[in-house]
């Protein structure tokens, strides 16, 4: 029994309740009783955070295709309240991506935080590649897709550029296997984004970053993927709310356009997360550096993911964007769960997984629980 906490629910913050856990599930949410319980000392209790886009941490990377690397990434991000995540690939040769898929298939059961893989590239736009390696970018082809779709049980999300030749057929194949499709690293015009939507694209990757926006075509000004996403209610938008990737004004604009249910906070954390200022690390063979709290290519020409945890994003959303706490937490839990189609994640209700994060009044992570088991304890807060 978890008691003496302020529960953060999607519609507000509730006092006077406690949560009963049995066999890794929430058995009951009820009024506080006198039963023996784990005393959470008046802190906040929220559903565990779900990161749909995460490459690495503390020098380890998804592309290592190593259970040890996966465990290190999960352990580090548990310190930020993340209880479920999609290990995310980068643009690379197809056999390298298949290696990751195979390793995740073998690791997902023993490492409970892993719920699947997010494939980001190689089917993206060279014009919007960011820190993705240009030499591996390609158009979709049947042989590559056959290799990847052998692991359709592992792939949960696929980022692609909908304007590429063959992209619409690829979206059809992915949706037929219940894999969510996200537009990203894309130079699409409005009608190309809309065509992707008509085939089942319902998400966009790291909104504002690596995507086309309004521009002139001839004498006319037309929308890009960004404006299409902002204007279409059914599109769910990823947001790297680390205070570096997107300015406060742009985050406020996204919040006004999409509301509290249309945004998923994602870290897009790379191997630099958790490393010290000035530390060097590799992203798919590219030399990168941690600088001023963000990850950059070593030549400072482009962002190379973030150095943040989910709690860092929630704090920025609350303190800088002025989003109410319960809405910011939903963007890190309930919204990603809905985006994944999960019925058991991201909620504090009977039948859900007992994945929790305990937060202090100043929004520091105190404890993190996965399936009712503690996976992180902040000793300075207890």
Short mmCIF file of C-alpha atoms in Angstrom, two decimals, residues 9 11-12 15 40 66 83 92-93 96 108 135-136 155 161 164 190 196 243 264 268 271 313 332 363-364:
data_model
loop_
_atom_site.label_atom_id
_atom_site.label_comp_id
_atom_site.label_asym_id
_atom_site.label_seq_id
_atom_site.Cartn_x
_atom_site.Cartn_y
_atom_site.Cartn_z
CA UNK A 9 -4.09 12.49 -12.13
CA UNK A 11 -7.52 16.06 -14.48
CA UNK A 12 -5.82 17.40 -11.36
CA UNK A 15 -5.19 14.25 -1.74
CA UNK A 40 5.42 8.69 0.86
CA UNK A 66 23.98 -4.87 -26.10
CA UNK A 83 9.52 3.51 -16.14
CA UNK A 92 22.49 3.18 -40.15
CA UNK A 93 22.90 0.17 -42.46
CA UNK A 96 22.94 -2.78 -37.85
CA UNK A 108 12.71 -6.84 -23.31
CA UNK A 135 25.62 8.30 -46.37
CA UNK A 136 23.11 5.84 -44.88
CA UNK A 155 8.96 -2.21 -33.53
CA UNK A 161 9.76 11.29 -44.29
CA UNK A 164 9.97 9.94 -50.14
CA UNK A 190 1.60 20.35 -46.96
CA UNK A 196 1.00 10.49 -45.21
CA UNK A 243 14.98 24.37 -22.85
CA UNK A 264 4.21 13.77 -25.77
CA UNK A 268 15.72 12.25 -27.48
CA UNK A 271 24.90 8.81 -24.99
CA UNK A 313 11.37 18.19 -19.33
CA UNK A 332 5.06 12.40 -19.90
CA UNK A 363 9.90 18.33 -8.81
CA UNK A 364 12.91 16.19 -8.04
#
